XYZ file of C-alpha atoms in Angstrom:
778
model
C 112.523 87.371 132.577
C 111.522 84.832 129.888
C 111.297 86.039 126.285
C 109.340 84.228 123.583
C 111.508 81.807 121.548
C 111.403 82.020 117.770
C 113.700 80.912 114.930
C 116.255 82.693 112.773
C 116.631 80.760 109.512
C 119.768 81.487 107.445
C 120.327 80.430 103.822
C 123.883 80.934 102.543
C 124.636 81.040 98.807
C 127.565 81.953 96.586
C 127.540 84.476 93.721
C 125.933 81.863 91.461
C 123.024 81.372 93.876
C 124.306 77.884 94.833
C 124.224 76.701 98.470
C 127.471 77.583 100.254
C 129.039 74.738 102.246
C 130.984 74.941 105.510
C 130.634 78.520 106.705
C 131.214 79.343 110.383
C 128.371 81.427 111.808
C 128.504 83.146 115.208
C 125.392 84.720 116.747
C 125.837 87.600 119.240
C 123.098 89.350 121.237
C 123.298 93.139 121.205
C 123.943 95.642 122.640
C 126.202 93.672 125.028
C 127.762 91.448 122.287
C 127.020 88.239 124.200
C 127.918 85.123 122.170
C 124.731 82.999 122.037
C 125.783 80.248 119.625
C 128.485 79.375 117.104
C 128.336 76.578 114.540
C 129.153 75.477 110.986
C 126.338 75.799 108.445
C 126.151 73.837 105.222
C 123.805 75.840 103.003
C 121.017 76.264 105.570
C 120.858 76.539 109.324
C 118.750 77.973 112.117
C 119.123 79.487 115.594
C 116.778 79.862 118.547
C 116.320 83.601 119.156
C 114.279 85.889 121.412
C 111.633 88.322 120.223
C 112.168 92.086 120.409
C 115.937 91.574 120.320
C 118.798 92.720 118.068
C 121.489 90.216 117.067
C 124.825 90.412 115.256
C 125.605 87.555 112.848
C 129.272 87.027 111.944
C 130.002 84.725 108.986
C 133.439 83.514 107.961
C 134.816 80.836 105.635
C 137.887 80.177 103.548
C 138.007 82.303 100.425
C 135.071 84.631 101.210
C 134.718 88.149 102.562
C 133.756 88.132 106.253
C 130.235 89.415 106.922
C 128.916 91.248 109.973
C 125.158 91.685 109.831
C 122.730 93.146 112.372
C 119.307 91.494 112.505
C 116.321 92.732 114.482
C 113.877 90.065 115.634
C 110.404 91.496 116.127
C 107.531 89.158 117.053
C 107.898 86.250 114.625
C 110.458 83.982 112.990
C 112.768 85.481 110.369
C 114.204 83.844 107.227
C 117.143 85.556 105.463
C 119.249 84.695 102.433
C 122.854 85.964 102.460
C 125.140 85.917 99.414
C 128.790 85.201 100.226
C 131.258 86.859 97.873
C 134.716 85.623 96.999
C 137.574 87.428 98.746
C 139.470 89.900 96.548
C 142.708 91.131 98.109
C 142.623 94.526 96.365
C 139.450 95.487 98.198
C 141.301 95.915 101.459
C 138.863 95.480 104.318
C 135.405 93.883 104.219
C 132.889 94.094 101.411
C 129.331 93.321 102.450
C 127.004 92.095 99.742
C 123.814 91.647 101.739
C 121.389 93.995 100.030
C 119.231 96.477 101.904
C 115.601 96.129 100.806
C 114.124 99.137 99.039
C 110.826 98.607 100.889
C 110.407 97.065 104.318
C 107.321 96.792 106.549
C 107.985 97.271 110.271
C 104.644 96.732 112.056
C 102.602 99.850 111.211
C 105.485 101.569 109.401
C 106.789 101.177 105.830
C 110.491 102.021 105.489
C 111.923 103.129 102.123
C 115.671 103.117 101.492
C 116.359 106.508 99.886
C 119.783 105.769 98.370
C 118.560 104.327 95.058
C 116.014 107.135 94.672
C 118.611 109.809 95.472
C 120.866 108.684 92.620
C 118.560 110.266 90.026
C 117.353 113.215 92.136
C 118.670 116.729 92.578
C 117.056 117.431 95.972
C 115.090 115.821 98.813
C 111.746 116.858 97.329
C 112.460 114.808 94.203
C 113.395 111.818 96.387
C 109.984 112.140 98.042
C 108.269 112.410 94.632
C 109.766 109.038 93.643
C 108.973 107.289 96.927
C 106.686 104.278 96.357
C 103.204 104.843 97.735
C 103.286 108.659 97.717
C 101.542 111.045 95.337
C 102.475 114.736 95.386
C 100.313 117.410 93.825
C 101.751 120.521 92.217
C 101.058 122.548 95.352
C 103.423 120.317 97.354
C 100.807 118.297 99.283
C 101.795 114.660 99.864
C 99.131 111.933 99.767
C 99.384 108.326 100.968
C 96.223 106.230 101.188
C 93.910 109.161 101.852
C 92.722 112.284 100.074
C 93.761 114.158 103.228
C 97.392 115.313 102.869
C 99.968 113.512 104.993
C 101.815 115.280 107.802
C 105.496 115.837 107.003
C 108.125 115.102 109.643
C 111.885 115.595 109.400
C 113.877 113.416 111.801
C 110.702 112.575 113.700
C 109.569 116.187 114.152
C 106.525 117.733 112.503
C 107.344 120.651 110.216
C 104.625 123.138 111.097
C 104.815 124.889 107.741
C 102.479 125.224 104.785
C 102.789 122.696 101.963
C 104.480 125.349 99.797
C 107.014 126.173 102.544
C 107.737 122.481 103.179
C 108.236 121.918 99.448
C 110.612 124.883 99.346
C 112.541 123.545 102.357
C 112.848 120.024 100.900
C 114.025 121.437 97.574
C 116.832 123.143 99.507
C 118.058 119.844 101.011
C 120.473 117.759 98.895
C 119.155 114.385 97.710
C 122.117 112.609 99.301
C 121.206 113.947 102.745
C 118.184 111.614 102.983
C 118.889 108.271 104.684
C 115.403 106.763 104.559
C 111.738 107.680 104.348
C 109.246 106.226 106.809
C 105.600 106.004 105.766
C 102.999 105.562 108.500
C 99.457 105.374 107.150
C 98.072 104.637 110.630
C 100.635 105.738 113.255
C 100.488 104.350 116.792
C 99.696 106.294 119.960
C 103.394 107.168 120.205
C 102.994 109.619 117.325
C 101.123 112.913 117.122
C 97.374 112.500 116.612
C 97.407 115.372 114.108
C 98.036 113.051 111.179
C 94.708 112.091 109.615
C 96.383 111.570 106.243
C 99.244 109.583 107.787
C 102.849 110.596 108.422
C 105.829 110.835 106.085
C 109.011 110.984 108.170
C 112.125 112.039 106.239
C 115.172 110.770 108.133
C 118.362 112.657 107.320
C 121.806 111.120 107.478
C 124.047 111.612 110.469
C 127.594 110.497 111.155
C 129.042 107.051 110.483
C 131.406 105.212 112.805
C 134.282 104.505 110.420
C 137.218 106.532 111.668
C 137.627 109.390 109.209
C 135.644 109.124 105.997
C 133.551 111.199 103.654
C 132.404 111.881 100.128
C 132.220 114.625 97.534
C 129.546 114.978 94.876
C 128.935 117.018 91.752
C 125.786 116.912 89.617
C 124.139 118.717 86.749
C 120.537 118.301 85.540
C 119.292 119.835 82.308
C 115.683 120.346 81.303
C 114.407 123.534 79.747
C 116.527 125.124 82.469
C 119.535 123.749 84.329
C 120.344 122.760 87.906
C 123.914 122.498 89.216
C 124.815 121.187 92.651
C 127.929 120.120 94.547
C 128.873 119.279 98.088
C 131.051 117.483 100.605
C 130.363 115.180 103.534
C 132.892 114.466 106.330
C 132.615 111.967 109.178
C 135.001 111.304 112.030
C 134.832 108.707 114.770
C 137.403 108.638 117.551
C 136.740 106.620 120.676
C 133.524 107.762 122.281
C 133.070 110.821 120.029
C 131.500 110.767 116.568
C 131.067 113.939 114.514
C 129.966 114.854 111.028
C 129.788 117.849 108.715
C 128.191 118.318 105.298
C 127.728 121.221 102.923
C 125.812 121.475 99.644
C 125.484 124.312 97.135
C 122.670 124.314 94.571
C 121.889 126.682 91.743
C 118.732 125.906 89.855
C 115.942 127.224 87.673
C 112.495 125.877 86.920
C 109.344 126.971 85.169
C 105.601 126.553 85.517
C 103.111 127.012 82.727
C 99.500 127.393 83.853
C 96.664 127.598 81.341
C 93.124 128.009 82.658
C 89.667 128.880 81.363
C 87.016 129.919 83.894
C 83.351 130.551 83.145
C 81.517 133.323 85.019
C 77.739 133.445 85.610
C 77.530 136.320 83.076
C 78.628 133.945 80.273
C 82.092 135.470 80.179
C 85.116 133.179 79.797
C 88.239 134.319 81.672
C 91.148 132.779 79.753
C 94.624 132.990 81.375
C 98.000 131.830 80.015
C 100.628 132.183 82.739
C 104.360 131.396 82.490
C 106.620 131.695 85.554
C 110.331 131.032 86.089
C 111.886 130.266 89.498
C 115.678 130.808 89.622
C 117.281 130.289 93.040
C 120.532 129.769 94.969
C 120.739 127.566 98.054
C 123.393 126.851 100.681
C 122.819 123.914 103.031
C 124.915 123.044 106.074
C 124.545 120.134 108.467
C 126.685 119.042 111.385
C 126.574 117.235 114.669
C 128.330 115.335 117.425
C 127.478 112.159 119.326
C 129.278 111.332 122.571
C 128.981 108.010 124.411
C 129.541 108.598 128.109
C 129.238 104.873 128.679
C 127.832 101.764 126.995
C 124.421 102.796 128.254
C 124.331 106.595 127.991
C 125.004 108.884 125.036
C 124.243 112.491 124.104
C 123.924 113.963 120.604
C 123.542 117.398 119.079
C 122.566 118.109 115.463
C 122.442 121.447 113.645
C 121.013 122.062 110.170
C 120.913 125.364 108.322
C 119.461 126.159 104.921
C 119.463 129.544 103.201
C 117.725 130.173 99.885
C 117.668 133.292 97.740
C 115.129 133.018 94.972
C 113.140 134.937 92.430
C 110.050 134.381 90.341
C 109.065 136.230 87.199
C 105.580 135.690 85.839
C 103.815 136.880 82.731
C 100.056 136.381 82.745
C 98.085 137.555 79.671
C 94.312 137.422 80.193
C 91.466 137.447 77.674
C 87.816 137.821 78.642
C 85.589 136.349 75.945
C 81.827 136.120 75.447
C 81.255 132.382 75.773
C 78.204 132.464 73.499
C 79.541 134.519 70.581
C 83.324 134.156 70.991
C 83.665 137.949 70.899
C 86.725 139.354 72.727
C 85.371 141.643 75.464
C 88.546 142.555 77.377
C 92.273 142.017 76.959
C 94.610 142.648 79.855
C 97.258 140.948 81.942
C 99.648 140.976 84.867
C 103.422 140.962 85.206
C 104.492 139.783 88.652
C 108.006 139.773 90.095
C 108.937 138.252 93.441
C 112.239 138.260 95.264
C 112.417 136.084 98.347
C 114.896 134.978 100.962
C 114.227 132.102 103.342
C 116.284 130.734 106.221
C 115.749 127.521 108.151
C 117.679 126.586 111.302
C 117.084 123.278 113.043
C 118.615 122.294 116.400
C 118.214 118.962 118.157
C 119.706 117.926 121.501
C 119.046 114.330 122.519
C 119.985 111.836 125.203
C 119.525 108.066 125.174
C 119.891 105.738 128.142
C 119.878 101.950 127.642
C 118.301 100.471 130.729
C 119.062 96.807 130.000
C 120.169 94.435 127.248
C 116.575 93.458 126.404
C 115.806 96.765 124.691
C 114.505 98.921 127.552
C 115.547 102.532 127.033
C 114.745 106.117 127.891
C 115.071 108.871 125.290
C 114.713 112.623 125.739
C 114.929 115.267 123.013
C 114.776 119.040 122.944
C 114.326 120.770 119.581
C 114.304 124.369 118.458
C 113.470 125.239 114.851
C 113.423 128.681 113.272
C 111.998 129.580 109.883
C 112.147 133.042 108.335
C 110.879 134.183 104.971
C 110.808 137.609 103.340
C 109.183 138.209 99.968
C 109.349 141.479 98.011
C 106.689 141.688 95.319
C 106.094 144.091 92.444
C 103.246 143.763 89.987
C 101.754 145.625 87.044
C 98.179 145.206 85.837
C 97.879 146.437 82.251
C 94.701 146.916 80.185
C 94.751 146.755 76.399
C 91.037 146.395 75.581
C 89.462 148.658 76.524
C 92.623 150.710 76.963
C 93.278 151.965 80.485
C 96.192 153.300 82.486
C 98.431 150.577 83.903
C 97.996 150.014 87.640
C 101.000 148.996 89.716
C 101.609 147.741 93.209
C 104.364 146.547 95.494
C 104.650 145.010 98.901
C 106.790 143.217 101.451
C 105.627 140.059 103.200
C 107.552 138.906 106.301
C 106.987 135.626 108.088
C 108.775 134.333 111.213
C 108.163 130.972 112.897
C 109.682 129.698 116.136
C 108.967 126.082 117.101
C 110.092 124.525 120.395
C 109.611 120.804 121.164
C 110.309 118.829 124.326
C 109.725 115.074 124.220
C 110.587 112.163 126.476
C 109.867 108.496 125.694
C 110.279 105.422 127.889
C 110.313 101.833 126.621
C 110.339 99.042 129.193
C 110.639 95.286 128.683
C 108.805 93.977 131.749
C 108.082 90.455 133.057
C 105.619 88.126 131.314
C 106.728 89.324 127.878
C 105.154 92.792 128.035
C 106.581 95.874 126.355
C 105.434 99.145 127.877
C 105.819 102.482 126.071
C 104.967 105.848 127.579
C 105.857 109.424 126.802
C 105.180 113.116 127.172
C 105.522 115.895 124.590
C 105.088 119.668 124.458
C 105.126 121.613 121.189
C 105.091 125.416 121.224
C 104.777 127.311 117.954
C 104.829 131.082 117.535
C 104.291 132.772 114.139
C 104.290 136.415 113.134
C 103.217 137.588 109.701
C 103.202 141.130 108.372
C 102.341 142.362 104.896
C 102.714 145.993 103.846
C 101.409 146.809 100.357
C 101.131 149.972 98.262
C 99.456 150.590 94.932
C 99.201 153.205 92.223
C 96.079 153.216 90.053
C 97.930 155.064 87.311
C 97.740 158.696 88.363
C 101.187 158.751 89.986
C 99.858 158.810 93.541
C 101.109 155.877 95.594
C 98.995 154.943 98.616
C 98.599 152.120 101.127
C 96.706 149.080 99.854
C 94.400 148.504 102.817
C 93.053 145.267 101.352
C 96.388 143.455 101.443
C 98.208 145.229 104.290
C 97.969 142.992 107.320
C 99.591 141.982 110.611
C 98.703 138.586 112.028
C 100.061 136.771 115.111
C 99.556 133.102 115.867
C 100.369 130.932 118.881
C 99.916 127.190 119.245
C 100.565 124.938 122.231
C 99.988 121.189 121.923
C 100.562 119.070 125.035
C 100.400 115.286 124.751
C 100.892 112.122 126.787
C 100.595 108.542 125.616
C 100.654 105.003 126.945
C 100.740 101.789 124.948
C 101.583 98.197 125.761
C 102.385 95.229 123.541
C 102.359 91.510 124.272
C 102.768 88.387 122.156
C 101.044 85.140 123.106
C 99.490 82.218 121.235
C 100.981 83.628 118.027
C 99.148 86.978 118.382
C 100.776 90.339 118.998
C 98.498 92.905 120.665
C 99.444 96.577 120.950
C 96.680 98.797 122.343
C 97.399 102.410 123.212
C 95.854 105.762 123.977
C 97.022 109.345 123.486
C 95.720 112.444 125.260
C 96.260 115.821 123.583
C 95.306 119.341 124.600
C 95.058 122.036 121.950
C 95.495 125.729 122.694
C 95.501 127.925 119.573
C 95.256 131.698 119.544
C 95.237 133.937 116.491
C 95.071 137.709 116.449
C 94.824 140.044 113.497
C 96.133 143.499 114.413
C 95.926 145.191 111.002
C 93.628 146.246 109.338
C 91.467 145.674 112.418
C 91.891 144.078 115.791
C 90.167 140.676 115.725
C 91.005 137.397 117.398
C 89.987 133.722 117.535
C 90.862 130.741 119.709
C 90.607 126.951 119.675
C 90.883 125.253 123.062
C 90.048 121.574 123.508
C 91.196 118.245 124.964
C 90.803 114.995 123.017
C 91.471 111.291 123.534
C 92.834 109.172 120.678
C 92.685 105.362 121.015
C 94.826 102.960 118.993
C 94.757 99.172 118.589
C 97.201 96.989 116.619
C 96.873 93.190 116.228
C 99.272 90.930 114.295
C 99.306 87.194 113.579
C 100.903 84.829 111.052
C 98.349 83.618 108.484
C 99.850 80.750 106.450
C 103.147 79.859 104.817
C 104.277 80.619 101.275
C 107.601 79.318 99.954
C 108.532 78.262 103.470
C 107.923 81.691 105.086
C 104.756 82.950 106.768
C 102.364 85.570 105.471
C 101.677 87.927 108.361
C 98.399 89.773 108.810
C 97.733 92.824 110.953
C 94.717 94.976 111.806
C 94.715 98.598 112.981
C 92.103 100.876 114.544
C 92.967 104.528 115.078
C 91.386 107.923 115.710
C 93.170 111.115 114.616
C 92.758 114.879 114.261
C 93.751 117.432 111.681
C 94.058 120.934 113.083
C 93.893 124.014 110.870
C 97.411 125.390 110.679
C 98.658 128.949 110.569
C 98.361 129.583 106.828
C 94.809 128.188 106.625
C 93.641 130.471 109.461
C 95.353 133.725 108.459
C 92.543 135.837 106.941
C 94.706 138.259 104.985
C 94.425 138.022 101.148
C 97.605 137.167 99.255
C 97.962 138.492 95.708
C 98.556 135.861 93.004
C 97.328 137.843 90.012
C 94.618 140.432 89.423
C 91.922 137.706 89.226
C 93.191 135.324 91.939
C 93.896 135.699 95.678
C 94.763 133.201 98.421
C 93.321 133.716 101.897
C 92.737 131.760 105.105
C 89.592 131.194 107.135
C 89.810 131.960 110.887
C 86.521 130.086 111.473
C 87.953 126.680 110.552
C 87.425 123.852 113.037
C 89.493 120.641 113.420
C 88.518 117.534 111.472
C 88.465 114.041 112.990
C 89.160 110.748 111.235
C 88.533 107.171 112.340
C 90.731 104.699 110.461
C 90.347 100.925 110.056
C 93.075 99.027 108.178
C 94.126 95.436 107.452
C 97.650 94.644 106.168
C 99.406 91.540 104.875
C 103.222 91.255 104.703
C 105.659 88.593 103.488
C 109.152 88.572 105.026
C 108.586 92.177 106.182
C 107.601 93.223 102.627
C 104.166 94.897 102.329
C 101.870 92.856 100.062
C 98.265 93.964 100.591
C 96.360 96.632 102.523
C 92.695 97.599 102.702
C 91.229 100.339 104.852
C 88.514 102.883 105.512
C 88.926 106.523 106.555
C 85.740 107.937 108.061
C 86.155 111.727 108.408
C 83.800 114.341 109.850
C 84.067 118.143 109.793
C 86.514 117.697 106.931
C 88.187 120.921 105.854
C 89.572 121.317 102.394
C 90.739 123.972 100.011
C 87.804 125.465 98.098
C 87.649 127.939 95.236
C 85.061 130.722 95.428
C 84.193 133.352 92.834
C 82.990 136.942 93.093
C 80.491 137.170 90.239
C 80.705 140.966 90.048
C 84.483 141.399 89.898
C 85.279 137.977 88.327
C 87.924 137.525 91.061
C 88.381 134.019 92.515
C 89.550 133.245 96.037
C 91.305 130.052 97.089
C 90.438 129.522 100.723
C 89.483 126.750 103.176
C 86.174 125.561 104.620
C 84.673 122.762 106.719
C 82.499 121.122 104.080
C 80.992 118.076 105.802
C 82.017 114.419 105.939
C 83.807 111.905 103.757
C 84.089 108.114 103.752
C 87.073 106.794 101.865
C 87.835 103.196 100.901
C 91.379 102.341 99.824
C 93.124 99.144 98.719
C 96.785 98.510 97.880
C 98.486 95.456 96.341
C 102.275 95.027 95.860
C 104.299 92.147 94.424
C 107.787 91.480 93.094
C 111.121 89.708 93.412
C 113.060 90.468 96.624
C 116.501 92.128 96.387
C 119.748 90.222 96.644
C 120.085 88.881 93.120
C 120.896 90.422 89.760
C 117.313 91.474 89.080
C 114.918 92.953 91.601
C 111.543 94.547 90.993
C 108.232 95.400 92.577
C 104.966 96.600 91.079
C 101.952 97.908 92.924
C 98.482 99.340 92.541
C 96.231 101.366 94.824
C 92.519 102.145 94.519
C 90.766 105.010 96.339
C 87.035 105.722 96.419
C 85.644 108.828 98.138
C 82.079 109.733 99.077
C 81.552 113.351 100.192
C 78.418 114.767 101.801
C 78.064 118.365 102.903
C 77.948 121.941 101.643
C 80.250 123.639 99.126
C 79.699 127.418 99.041
C 76.307 126.806 100.721
C 75.278 124.445 97.915
C 74.516 120.779 98.837
C 77.418 118.467 98.011
C 77.004 114.784 97.168
C 80.158 113.716 95.408
C 81.549 110.225 94.691
C 84.728 109.458 92.781
C 87.299 106.664 92.487
C 90.800 106.498 91.032
C 93.756 104.115 90.638
C 97.463 104.675 91.242
C 100.057 102.315 89.747
C 103.762 102.308 90.628
C 106.848 100.196 89.912
C 110.578 99.885 90.533
C 113.095 97.735 88.619
C 116.794 97.194 89.324
C 119.063 95.128 87.077
C 122.673 94.527 88.061
C 124.296 94.023 84.659
C 127.780 93.541 86.133
C 129.363 93.894 89.561
C 129.930 97.581 88.833
C 127.051 98.516 86.506
C 123.394 98.837 87.598
C 120.272 99.940 85.728
C 117.188 101.346 87.529
C 113.708 102.159 86.244
C 110.975 103.668 88.383
C 107.569 105.051 87.480
C 104.022 105.837 88.523
C 100.656 106.587 86.942
C 97.542 108.009 88.527
C 94.281 107.611 86.647
C 91.550 110.217 86.470
C 90.430 111.148 89.969
C 89.648 113.945 92.418
C 91.906 116.077 94.602
C 90.619 119.061 96.578
C 87.510 118.859 94.343
C 89.595 119.349 91.243
C 89.112 116.460 88.825
C 92.560 115.527 87.548
C 93.074 113.626 84.324
C 95.549 110.731 84.133
C 99.192 111.676 84.703
C 102.432 109.949 85.705
C 106.175 109.762 85.229
C 108.943 107.398 84.115
C 112.448 107.728 85.623
C 115.581 105.926 84.406
C 119.139 105.806 85.739
C 122.367 103.861 85.222
C 125.035 103.651 87.914
C 128.666 102.773 87.120
C 131.153 102.143 89.930
C 134.743 103.156 89.094
C 138.109 103.667 90.815
C 137.995 100.379 92.711
C 134.358 101.045 93.650
C 135.251 104.259 95.475
C 133.445 106.452 92.948
C 130.179 106.353 91.015
C 128.987 107.984 87.821
C 125.197 108.134 87.530
C 123.308 109.081 84.370
C 119.591 109.713 84.892
C 116.490 110.837 83.023
C 113.481 112.191 84.910
C 109.981 112.102 83.377
C 111.261 110.563 80.154
C 107.888 110.700 78.360
C 106.868 114.147 79.718
C 103.689 112.707 81.186
C 104.034 114.325 84.632
C 101.724 117.182 83.721
C 98.296 117.740 85.195
C 95.143 118.782 83.377
C 92.178 119.607 85.595
C 88.610 120.814 85.768
C 86.369 121.930 88.605
C 82.588 122.301 88.724
C 81.635 123.135 92.296
C 79.599 126.005 93.726
C 79.590 128.841 91.223
C 83.034 127.928 89.842
C 83.413 126.162 86.496
C 86.984 126.006 85.234
C 89.463 123.811 83.391
C 93.164 124.015 82.629
C 96.617 122.472 82.660
C 99.796 122.851 84.730
C 103.194 121.980 83.269
C 106.579 122.080 84.995
C 110.183 121.525 83.950
C 110.013 117.831 84.853
C 111.890 116.132 81.992
C 115.599 116.461 82.791
C 118.795 114.657 81.901
C 121.196 114.397 84.836
C 124.828 113.441 85.402
C 126.117 112.829 88.943
C 129.636 112.052 90.164
C 130.208 110.850 93.726
C 133.561 109.913 95.284
C 133.926 108.192 98.663
C 137.144 108.430 100.629
C 138.364 107.020 103.916
C 136.472 104.053 105.384
C 133.960 102.055 103.386
C 130.484 103.688 103.587
C 128.750 100.486 104.622
C 128.117 100.857 108.328
C 125.839 103.851 108.411
C 123.072 103.166 110.885
C 119.881 103.028 108.864
C 117.772 100.596 110.919
C 117.597 98.124 108.044
C 118.269 94.394 108.184
C 121.666 94.705 106.533
C 124.221 97.290 105.502
C 124.293 98.310 101.871
C 126.679 97.144 99.229
C 129.930 99.015 98.984
C 129.774 101.131 95.890
């Protein structure tokens, strides 16, 4: 088998960025550790390498720390600069100074190193909020290039939960548990087609192969309310067996202030001023084992458990005013108290077989995930003008989800430089929801609330198979693929009446990826790629469940069992420089788009947040990123993204013709003041734009942190400030259908944090993160 020959260019410098003379460099081919070439390099040197191959570079010289660096060669030549540090005897073993890039482009996937973002974060959700290229609304939806929310994966598995449940789950995971975040705006045929808005894959840390090692951490963040967290991580590697264990405890509180003014067709203004607190306690446990039966075969098992006990207490005074005269017509309000308990259990059993040394492998995984939530709610609706008897109500909402996944993937390196990928996947999801509510209108007689009492069962089976092939010739890399998916969804409402619905269909989803070097800049090529993809977004359980959920006396959430899937065709062009994303432009053409809509009952003044297929949307997006690559004292990137949307359809049976554009700006700066002291600044700003037909005014956030390494670089003290300028607050207005409203949402986003982390045992530098180089030892 003949692989395509390319070049690996190495530039070696000392701490002063001067060329390093006379270093011995050995190049080994993995996974078999075959020595390919060994020679002395004076400043610069190159090696002939094969595409689609992983190499180990070993560098040694008198007076420097030895370096062992894994390098993956994809489809083109690679140029890397490595800084060689002077040997210091007190450091013991090896200190690696090759810096992991914060952002790296890997074909159709952008990889974000989460470590720097985790330093100033109290949980995984905050890490995601700070991830370059993502925008998160205050309902927990994550947006990439599209106005369709992205699909959230954890460790490569879709979390079939609502945005609110996913946000709650991520807030229960410690920030330090996140290894990296993978962003796929246009995923290949290997990934689920149900990702019209792209995929955000949150990869959690597993064990490290360093004998016995670990870390402990303590942190406190203070805003209006405080958050305290602490935990421990243990890793052990002995022969063929690697195991890990981590535990994190978090106690936190947060608030949300929601002010809104809504105009009714009777010229009445419903003015609400809501304030809610969210205290909670969380315990998170993770553990796993990895056993290598041989150099080619290994098995792994991972278990993750999260338990959260939380409360929310809301006060919601409401004034109803004559919009013409300003006269106060009614004065009332709601006090709402929730007590909830949620449990998440994730199990993953996997096997990996390496077929040959060229990268052929067969992977099989079996997952079982369980999610349980119970919420006890009590509310009081009081009436001051005109005076009426206070009405009360209470209820219990129970939700159970069981998700089973079987997946097998085969990658083959075959003759004539072809790479063949094929796989099969089955996902079974079973959800049961029951809500039992009672109310008392003020006369002391408690009775069943038939409007909110509900029992709803939901089953989903998605079966998929895919095939894609890639080949590089004449400088072009082609990767066409196709994915076949069958959808079988059944929903049945048992209470208050027996009704059912079903979605059964089979769809084909083509994918094409083309890549080619464009021209050289500073001695390295700019690489261009083009992507064509078709995807689907299926209505999920919470959007289909028709039962109304009480928010306050003038607002309910409810699903729509008549929703149909939406389909998106995506076209995208990307440009990268040394695997760093530089420019992207694309179009999302969506039909049968379903979105959250707000409807109003003119008689009762009650609004309903629900979902509807509203028509079609064509979205144009562009992204530009630039900066200085990592590896020196100062590293930064800045970026901008533009989105323009054109909607056509019906909103509450009223013709919709809606066009809006908005910009998003983001940045990251890192300054290494000394060998043990680092300053970071990260921020974003989103200009006035549209989201779920709410027009949002400009908002953003600025995040600062300083990191000091102490105790011979075994410990770190991190001081951070989140949302320094308190600009991460959203003001909105909506004027669609018969709903005209405006308001503002404010959360406890400005916080001062102090984190202490201590590493013991082996140096934490060899954790497998699929980056070009291991991180610096802290």
